[in-house]
Short mmCIF file of C-alpha atoms in Angstrom, two decimals:
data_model
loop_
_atom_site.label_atom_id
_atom_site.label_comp_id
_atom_site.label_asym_id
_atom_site.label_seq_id
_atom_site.Cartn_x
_atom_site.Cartn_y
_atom_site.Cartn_z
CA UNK A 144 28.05 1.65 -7.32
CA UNK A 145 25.81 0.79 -10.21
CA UNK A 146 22.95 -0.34 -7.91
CA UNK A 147 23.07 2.79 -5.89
CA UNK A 148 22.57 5.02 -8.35
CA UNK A 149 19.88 2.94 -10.08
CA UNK A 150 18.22 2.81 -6.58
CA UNK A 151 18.38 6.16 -6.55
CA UNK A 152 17.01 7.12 -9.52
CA UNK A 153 14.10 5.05 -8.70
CA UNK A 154 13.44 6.33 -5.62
CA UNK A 155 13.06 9.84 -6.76
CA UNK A 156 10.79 8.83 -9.84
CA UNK A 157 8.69 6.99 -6.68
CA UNK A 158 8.91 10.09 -4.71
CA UNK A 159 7.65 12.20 -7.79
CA UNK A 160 5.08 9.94 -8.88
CA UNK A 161 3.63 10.04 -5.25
CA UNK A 162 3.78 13.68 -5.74
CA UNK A 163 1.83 13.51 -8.76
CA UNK A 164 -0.27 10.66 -6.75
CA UNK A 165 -1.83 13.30 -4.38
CA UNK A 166 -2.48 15.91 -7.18
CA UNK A 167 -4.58 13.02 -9.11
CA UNK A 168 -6.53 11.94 -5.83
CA UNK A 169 -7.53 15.84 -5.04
CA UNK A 170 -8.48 16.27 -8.53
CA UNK A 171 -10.99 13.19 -8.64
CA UNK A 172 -11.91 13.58 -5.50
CA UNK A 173 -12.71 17.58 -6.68
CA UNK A 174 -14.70 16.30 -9.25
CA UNK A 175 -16.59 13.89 -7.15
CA UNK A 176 -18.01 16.56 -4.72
CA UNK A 177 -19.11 18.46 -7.98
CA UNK A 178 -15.90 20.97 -7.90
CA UNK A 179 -12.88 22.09 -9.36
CA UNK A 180 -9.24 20.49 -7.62
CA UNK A 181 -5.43 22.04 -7.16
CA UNK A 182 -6.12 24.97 -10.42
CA UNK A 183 -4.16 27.89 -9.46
CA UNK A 184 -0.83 26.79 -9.04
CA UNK A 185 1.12 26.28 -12.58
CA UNK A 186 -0.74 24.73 -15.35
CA UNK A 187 -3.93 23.33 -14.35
CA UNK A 188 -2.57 23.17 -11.03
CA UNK A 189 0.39 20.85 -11.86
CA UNK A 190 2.80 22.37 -9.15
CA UNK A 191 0.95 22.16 -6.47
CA UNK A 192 2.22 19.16 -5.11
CA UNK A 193 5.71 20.62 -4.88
CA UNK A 194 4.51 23.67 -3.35
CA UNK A 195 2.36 21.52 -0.53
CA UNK A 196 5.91 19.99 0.06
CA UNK A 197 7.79 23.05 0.35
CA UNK A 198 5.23 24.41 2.97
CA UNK A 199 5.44 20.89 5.27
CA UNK A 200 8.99 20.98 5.14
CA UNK A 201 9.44 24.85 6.31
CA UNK A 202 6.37 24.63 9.37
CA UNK A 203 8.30 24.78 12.24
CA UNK A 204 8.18 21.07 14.13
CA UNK A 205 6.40 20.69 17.24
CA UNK A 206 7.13 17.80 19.84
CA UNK A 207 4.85 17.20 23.06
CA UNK A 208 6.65 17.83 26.26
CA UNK A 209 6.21 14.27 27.34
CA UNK A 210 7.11 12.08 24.13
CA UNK A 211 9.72 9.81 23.82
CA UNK A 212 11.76 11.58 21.71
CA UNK A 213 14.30 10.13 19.51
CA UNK A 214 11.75 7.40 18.95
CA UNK A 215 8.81 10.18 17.95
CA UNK A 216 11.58 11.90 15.63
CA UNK A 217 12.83 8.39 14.08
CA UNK A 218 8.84 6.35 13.32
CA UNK A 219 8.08 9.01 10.66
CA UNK A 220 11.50 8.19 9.25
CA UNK A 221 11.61 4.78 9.41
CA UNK A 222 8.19 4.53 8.25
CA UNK A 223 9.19 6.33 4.58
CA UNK A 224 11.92 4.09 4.16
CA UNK A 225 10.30 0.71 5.08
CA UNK A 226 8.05 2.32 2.33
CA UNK A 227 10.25 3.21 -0.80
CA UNK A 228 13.02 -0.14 0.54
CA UNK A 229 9.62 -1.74 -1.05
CA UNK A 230 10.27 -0.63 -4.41
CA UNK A 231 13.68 -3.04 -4.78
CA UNK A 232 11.69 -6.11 -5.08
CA UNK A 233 10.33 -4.44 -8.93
CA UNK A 234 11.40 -6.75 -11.40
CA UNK A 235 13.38 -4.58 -13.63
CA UNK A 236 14.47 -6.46 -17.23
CA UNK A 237 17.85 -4.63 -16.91
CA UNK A 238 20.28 -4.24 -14.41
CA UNK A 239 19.24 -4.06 -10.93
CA UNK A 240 18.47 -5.97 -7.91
CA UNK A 241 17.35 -9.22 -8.99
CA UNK A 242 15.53 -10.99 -6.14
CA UNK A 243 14.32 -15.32 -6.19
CA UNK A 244 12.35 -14.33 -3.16
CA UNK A 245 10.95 -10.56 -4.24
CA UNK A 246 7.67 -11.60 -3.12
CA UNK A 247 8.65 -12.89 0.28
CA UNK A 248 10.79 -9.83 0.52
CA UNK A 249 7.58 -7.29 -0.08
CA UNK A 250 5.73 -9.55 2.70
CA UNK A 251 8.61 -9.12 5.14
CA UNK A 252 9.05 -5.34 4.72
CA UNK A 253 5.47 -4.51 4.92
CA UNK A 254 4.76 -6.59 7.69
CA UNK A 255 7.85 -4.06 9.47
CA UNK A 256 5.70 -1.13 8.41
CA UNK A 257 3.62 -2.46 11.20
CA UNK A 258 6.07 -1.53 14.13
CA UNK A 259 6.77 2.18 13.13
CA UNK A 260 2.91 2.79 13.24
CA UNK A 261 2.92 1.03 17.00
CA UNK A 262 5.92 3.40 17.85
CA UNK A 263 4.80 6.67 16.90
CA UNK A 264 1.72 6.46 18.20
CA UNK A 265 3.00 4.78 21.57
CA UNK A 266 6.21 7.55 21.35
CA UNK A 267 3.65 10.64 21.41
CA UNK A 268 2.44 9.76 24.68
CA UNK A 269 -1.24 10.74 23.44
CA UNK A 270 -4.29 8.80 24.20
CA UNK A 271 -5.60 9.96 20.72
CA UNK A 272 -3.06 8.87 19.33
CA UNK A 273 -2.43 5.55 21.16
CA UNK A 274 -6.02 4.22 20.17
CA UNK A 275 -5.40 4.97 16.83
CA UNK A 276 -1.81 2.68 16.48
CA UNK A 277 -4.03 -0.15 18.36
CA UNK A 278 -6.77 0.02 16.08
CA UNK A 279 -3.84 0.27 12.93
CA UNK A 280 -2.14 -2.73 14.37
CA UNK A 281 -5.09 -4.76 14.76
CA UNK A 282 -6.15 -4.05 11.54
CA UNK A 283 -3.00 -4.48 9.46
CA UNK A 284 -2.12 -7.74 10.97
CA UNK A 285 -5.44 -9.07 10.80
CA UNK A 286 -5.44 -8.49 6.68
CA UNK A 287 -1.81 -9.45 6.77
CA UNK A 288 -2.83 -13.17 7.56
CA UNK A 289 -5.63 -13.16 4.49
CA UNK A 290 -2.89 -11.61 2.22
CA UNK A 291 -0.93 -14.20 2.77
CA UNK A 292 -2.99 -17.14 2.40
CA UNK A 293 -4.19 -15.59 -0.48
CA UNK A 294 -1.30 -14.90 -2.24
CA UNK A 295 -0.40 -18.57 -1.79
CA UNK A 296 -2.78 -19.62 -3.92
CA UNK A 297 -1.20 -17.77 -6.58
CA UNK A 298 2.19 -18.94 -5.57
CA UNK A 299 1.04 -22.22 -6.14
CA UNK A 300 0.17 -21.70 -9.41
CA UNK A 301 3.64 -20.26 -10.17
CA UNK A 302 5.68 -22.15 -8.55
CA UNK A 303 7.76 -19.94 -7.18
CA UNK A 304 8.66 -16.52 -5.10
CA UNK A 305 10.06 -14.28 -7.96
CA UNK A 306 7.58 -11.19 -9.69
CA UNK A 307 9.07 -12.10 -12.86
CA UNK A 308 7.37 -15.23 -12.72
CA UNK A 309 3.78 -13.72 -12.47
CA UNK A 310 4.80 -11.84 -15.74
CA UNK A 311 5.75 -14.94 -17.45
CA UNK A 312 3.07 -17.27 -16.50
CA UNK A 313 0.49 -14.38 -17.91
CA UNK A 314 1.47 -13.72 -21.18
CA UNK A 315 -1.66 -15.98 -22.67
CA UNK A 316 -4.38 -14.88 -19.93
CA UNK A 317 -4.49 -12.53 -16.63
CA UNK A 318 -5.02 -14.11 -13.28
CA UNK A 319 -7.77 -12.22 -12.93
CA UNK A 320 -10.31 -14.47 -15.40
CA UNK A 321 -8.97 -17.42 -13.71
CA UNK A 322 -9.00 -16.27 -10.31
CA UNK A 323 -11.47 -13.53 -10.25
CA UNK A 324 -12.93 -13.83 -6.85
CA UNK A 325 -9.14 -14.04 -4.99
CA UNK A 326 -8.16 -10.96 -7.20
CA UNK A 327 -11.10 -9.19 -5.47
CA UNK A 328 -9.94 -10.15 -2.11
CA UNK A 329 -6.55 -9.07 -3.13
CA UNK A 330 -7.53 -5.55 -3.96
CA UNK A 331 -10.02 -5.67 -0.84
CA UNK A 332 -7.00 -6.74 1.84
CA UNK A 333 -4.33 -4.22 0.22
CA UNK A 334 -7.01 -1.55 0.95
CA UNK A 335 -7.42 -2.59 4.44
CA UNK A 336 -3.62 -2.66 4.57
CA UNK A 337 -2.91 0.64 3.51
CA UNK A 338 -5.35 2.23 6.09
CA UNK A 339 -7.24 3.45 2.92
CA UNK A 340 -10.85 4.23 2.93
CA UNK A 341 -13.38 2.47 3.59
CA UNK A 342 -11.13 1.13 5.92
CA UNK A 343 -9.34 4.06 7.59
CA UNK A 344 -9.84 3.29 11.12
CA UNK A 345 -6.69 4.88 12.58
CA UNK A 346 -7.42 8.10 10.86
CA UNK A 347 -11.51 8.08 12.37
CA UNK A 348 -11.96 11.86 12.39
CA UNK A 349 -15.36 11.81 14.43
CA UNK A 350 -13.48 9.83 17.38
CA UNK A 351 -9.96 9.95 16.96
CA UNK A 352 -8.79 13.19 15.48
CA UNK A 353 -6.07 11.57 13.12
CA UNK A 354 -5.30 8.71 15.04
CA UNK A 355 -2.05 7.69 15.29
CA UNK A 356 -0.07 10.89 13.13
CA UNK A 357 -2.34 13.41 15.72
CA UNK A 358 1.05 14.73 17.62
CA UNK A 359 3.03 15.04 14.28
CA UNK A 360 3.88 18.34 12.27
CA UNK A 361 5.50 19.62 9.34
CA UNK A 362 8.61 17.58 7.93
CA UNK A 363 7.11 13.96 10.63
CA UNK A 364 3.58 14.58 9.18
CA UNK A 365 4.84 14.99 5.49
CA UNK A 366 7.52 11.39 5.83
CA UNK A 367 3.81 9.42 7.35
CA UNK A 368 1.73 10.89 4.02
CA UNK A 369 4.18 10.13 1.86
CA UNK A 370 4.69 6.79 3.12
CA UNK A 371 1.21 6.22 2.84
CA UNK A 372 1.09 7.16 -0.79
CA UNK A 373 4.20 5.43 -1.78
CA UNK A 374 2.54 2.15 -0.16
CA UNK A 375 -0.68 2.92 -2.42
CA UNK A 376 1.82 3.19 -5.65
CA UNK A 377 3.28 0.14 -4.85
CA UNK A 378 0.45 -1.87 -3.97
CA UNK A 379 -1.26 -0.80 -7.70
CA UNK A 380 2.15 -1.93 -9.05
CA UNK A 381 1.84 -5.06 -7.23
CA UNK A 382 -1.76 -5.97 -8.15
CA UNK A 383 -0.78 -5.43 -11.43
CA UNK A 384 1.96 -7.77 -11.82
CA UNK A 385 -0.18 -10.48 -10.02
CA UNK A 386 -3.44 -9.97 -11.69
CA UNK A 387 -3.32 -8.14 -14.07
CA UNK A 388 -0.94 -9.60 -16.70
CA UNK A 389 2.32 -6.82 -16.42
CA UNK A 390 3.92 -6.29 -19.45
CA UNK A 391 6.70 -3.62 -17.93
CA UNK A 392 7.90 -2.80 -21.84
CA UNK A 393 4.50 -1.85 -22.79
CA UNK A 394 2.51 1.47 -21.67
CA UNK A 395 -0.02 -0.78 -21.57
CA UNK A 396 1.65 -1.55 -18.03
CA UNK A 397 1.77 2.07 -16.50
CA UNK A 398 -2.05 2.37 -17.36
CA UNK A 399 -3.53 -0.45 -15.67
CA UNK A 400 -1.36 1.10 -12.23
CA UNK A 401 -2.69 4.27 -12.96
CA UNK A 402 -6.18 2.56 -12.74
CA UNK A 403 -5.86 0.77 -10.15
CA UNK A 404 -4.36 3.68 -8.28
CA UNK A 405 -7.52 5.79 -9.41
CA UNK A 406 -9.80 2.55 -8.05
CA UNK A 407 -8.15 3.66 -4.37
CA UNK A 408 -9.01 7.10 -4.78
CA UNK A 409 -12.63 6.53 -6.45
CA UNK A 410 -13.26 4.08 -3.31
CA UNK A 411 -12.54 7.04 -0.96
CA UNK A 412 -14.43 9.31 -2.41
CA UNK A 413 -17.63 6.91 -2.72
CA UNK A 414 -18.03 4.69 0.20
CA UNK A 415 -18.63 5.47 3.54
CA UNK A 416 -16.59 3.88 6.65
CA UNK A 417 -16.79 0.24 7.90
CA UNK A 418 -17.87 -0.44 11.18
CA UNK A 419 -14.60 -1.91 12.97
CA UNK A 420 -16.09 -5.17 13.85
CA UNK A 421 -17.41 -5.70 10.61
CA UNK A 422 -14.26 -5.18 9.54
CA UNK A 423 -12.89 -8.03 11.76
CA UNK A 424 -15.63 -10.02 10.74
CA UNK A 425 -14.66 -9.33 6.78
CA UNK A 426 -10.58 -10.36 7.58
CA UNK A 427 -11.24 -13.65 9.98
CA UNK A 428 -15.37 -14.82 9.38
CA UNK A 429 -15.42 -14.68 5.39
CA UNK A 430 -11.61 -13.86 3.94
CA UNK A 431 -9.63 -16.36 6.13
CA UNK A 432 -12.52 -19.39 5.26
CA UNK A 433 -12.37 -18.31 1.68
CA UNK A 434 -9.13 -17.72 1.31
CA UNK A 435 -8.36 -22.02 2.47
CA UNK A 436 -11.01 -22.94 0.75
CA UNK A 437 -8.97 -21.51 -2.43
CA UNK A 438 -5.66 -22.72 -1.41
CA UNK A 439 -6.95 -26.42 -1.10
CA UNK A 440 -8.68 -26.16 -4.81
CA UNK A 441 -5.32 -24.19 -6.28
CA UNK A 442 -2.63 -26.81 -4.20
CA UNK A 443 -4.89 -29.66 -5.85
CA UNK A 444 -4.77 -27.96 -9.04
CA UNK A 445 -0.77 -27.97 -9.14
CA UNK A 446 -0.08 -30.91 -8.06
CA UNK A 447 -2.28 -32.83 -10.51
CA UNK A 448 -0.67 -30.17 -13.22
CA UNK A 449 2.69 -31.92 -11.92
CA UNK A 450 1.48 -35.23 -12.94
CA UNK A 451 -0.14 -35.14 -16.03
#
């Protein structure tokens, strides 16, 4: 019962600090375009993230005619909690969910994230929105291999599956000085993963509308944003812990997220978008040959660590 309720708990201080997510990103990006963000609404427009959800929640919801319904009506849904089922693997210090494997658990629950982009795009029986899941898929999966084989490199180094570890094993330096061009990649392929700009390819505007979420509205639309900003939470939270040196006592902690959560929003509002075969060409022509290169120098590494 214990568990529940702490899972609870956490899940609504996720959900709120997504809300407060958006607010930050339309304020930076406000200021980036030489303007003023959310001002009106409370103090320096601090409610208007509730009051955006309140008026997704009451639009009245629109299916098309031809969709496959109770898969249309269940992606959006399924796609929210694939997102915030993420959040279980954070190594809390008291009591909670302690996972060994928290790391391959985050792998295996964001590679699921995967399908419920495939089915609500393929469910709303739109072209528009069919192209856009394809070009999703093809780019998720194709960063999901680099992740990997990145993040092996660190595993090696550990020794082991468990968050807690990274925490542990950087308490005299970050990964980041001793693995500064893999932390890059890191940051580069969790971009690409989240469908964030520069790589936002399912959401191309000029060509595809809104890609795969162009059939959705009100409550469907609202579970598919805040999916997508409780992925870009946890991802900062992640890079954190495996770069960054994560001290989760310390507010030292929540402001390196909060920076690397701004370094998302500061690269949409400053770079233009990829080309989409450049893109491939990033993932399997320079990530995927780095990336082994790495994990042959790091595997060496440990195992002559193991003998001396």
């Amino acid at each position: 019962m214990l568990l529940i309720i702490t899972s609870l708990i956490q899940i609504i201080c996720v959900l709120i600090g997504v809300a407060f997510l958006t607010l930050m990103e339309r304020k930076v990006l406000g200021y980036i375009h030489l303007r003023k963000g959310p001002n009106k609404l409370g103090v320096l427009g601090l409610l208007q993230p509730f009051s955006d959800a309140i008026k997704l929640f009451t639009k009245e919801q629109t299916f098309p005619v031809l969709s496959n319904l109770w898969i249309y009506y269940l992606s959006p849904v399924m796609n929210l909690f694939f997102s915030l089922i993420l959040w279980l693997s954070f190594p809390f210090f008291t009591f909670n969910f302690s996972f060994s494997y928290s790391l391959l658990f985050v792998l295996c629950i964001s590679s699921l994230g995967v399908y419920t982009v495939m089915l609500s795009g393929w469910s709303s029986n739109s072209n528009y929105a069919m192209l856009g899941s394809i070009r999703s898929i093809a780019q998720m999966i194709s960063y999901e291999v680099s992740l990997i084989l990145i993040l092996l490199s660190f595993l090696f180094l550990i020794s082991g599956f468990n968050l807690t570890m990274f925490i542990s094993n950087q308490e005299n330096v970050w990964f980041l000085f001793l693995m500064l061009p893999l932390s890059v990649m890191i940051l580069i392929s969790l971009l690409a993963e989240t469908n964030r700009s520069p790589f936002d390819f399912a959401e191309g505007e000029s060509e595809l509308v809104s890609g795969f979420n162009v059939e959705y509205s009100s409550g469907g639309f609202a579970m598919i944003f805040l999916a997508e900003y409780a992925s870009i939470l946890f991802m900062s939270v992640l890079s954190v812990i495996i770069f960054l040196g994560a001290n989760l006592s310390n507010l030292s902690f929540f402001i390196k997220v909060g920076l690397v959560s701004f370094f998302w929003i500061w690269a949409r509002g400053t770079l233009p978008r990829y080309r989409y075969d450049k893109l491939m060409y990033l993932a399997w022509k320079s990530f995927l040959p780095a990336s082994l290169m790495y994990l042959m120098f790091y595997f060496s590494l440990s195992e002559v660590s193991l003998f001396c």
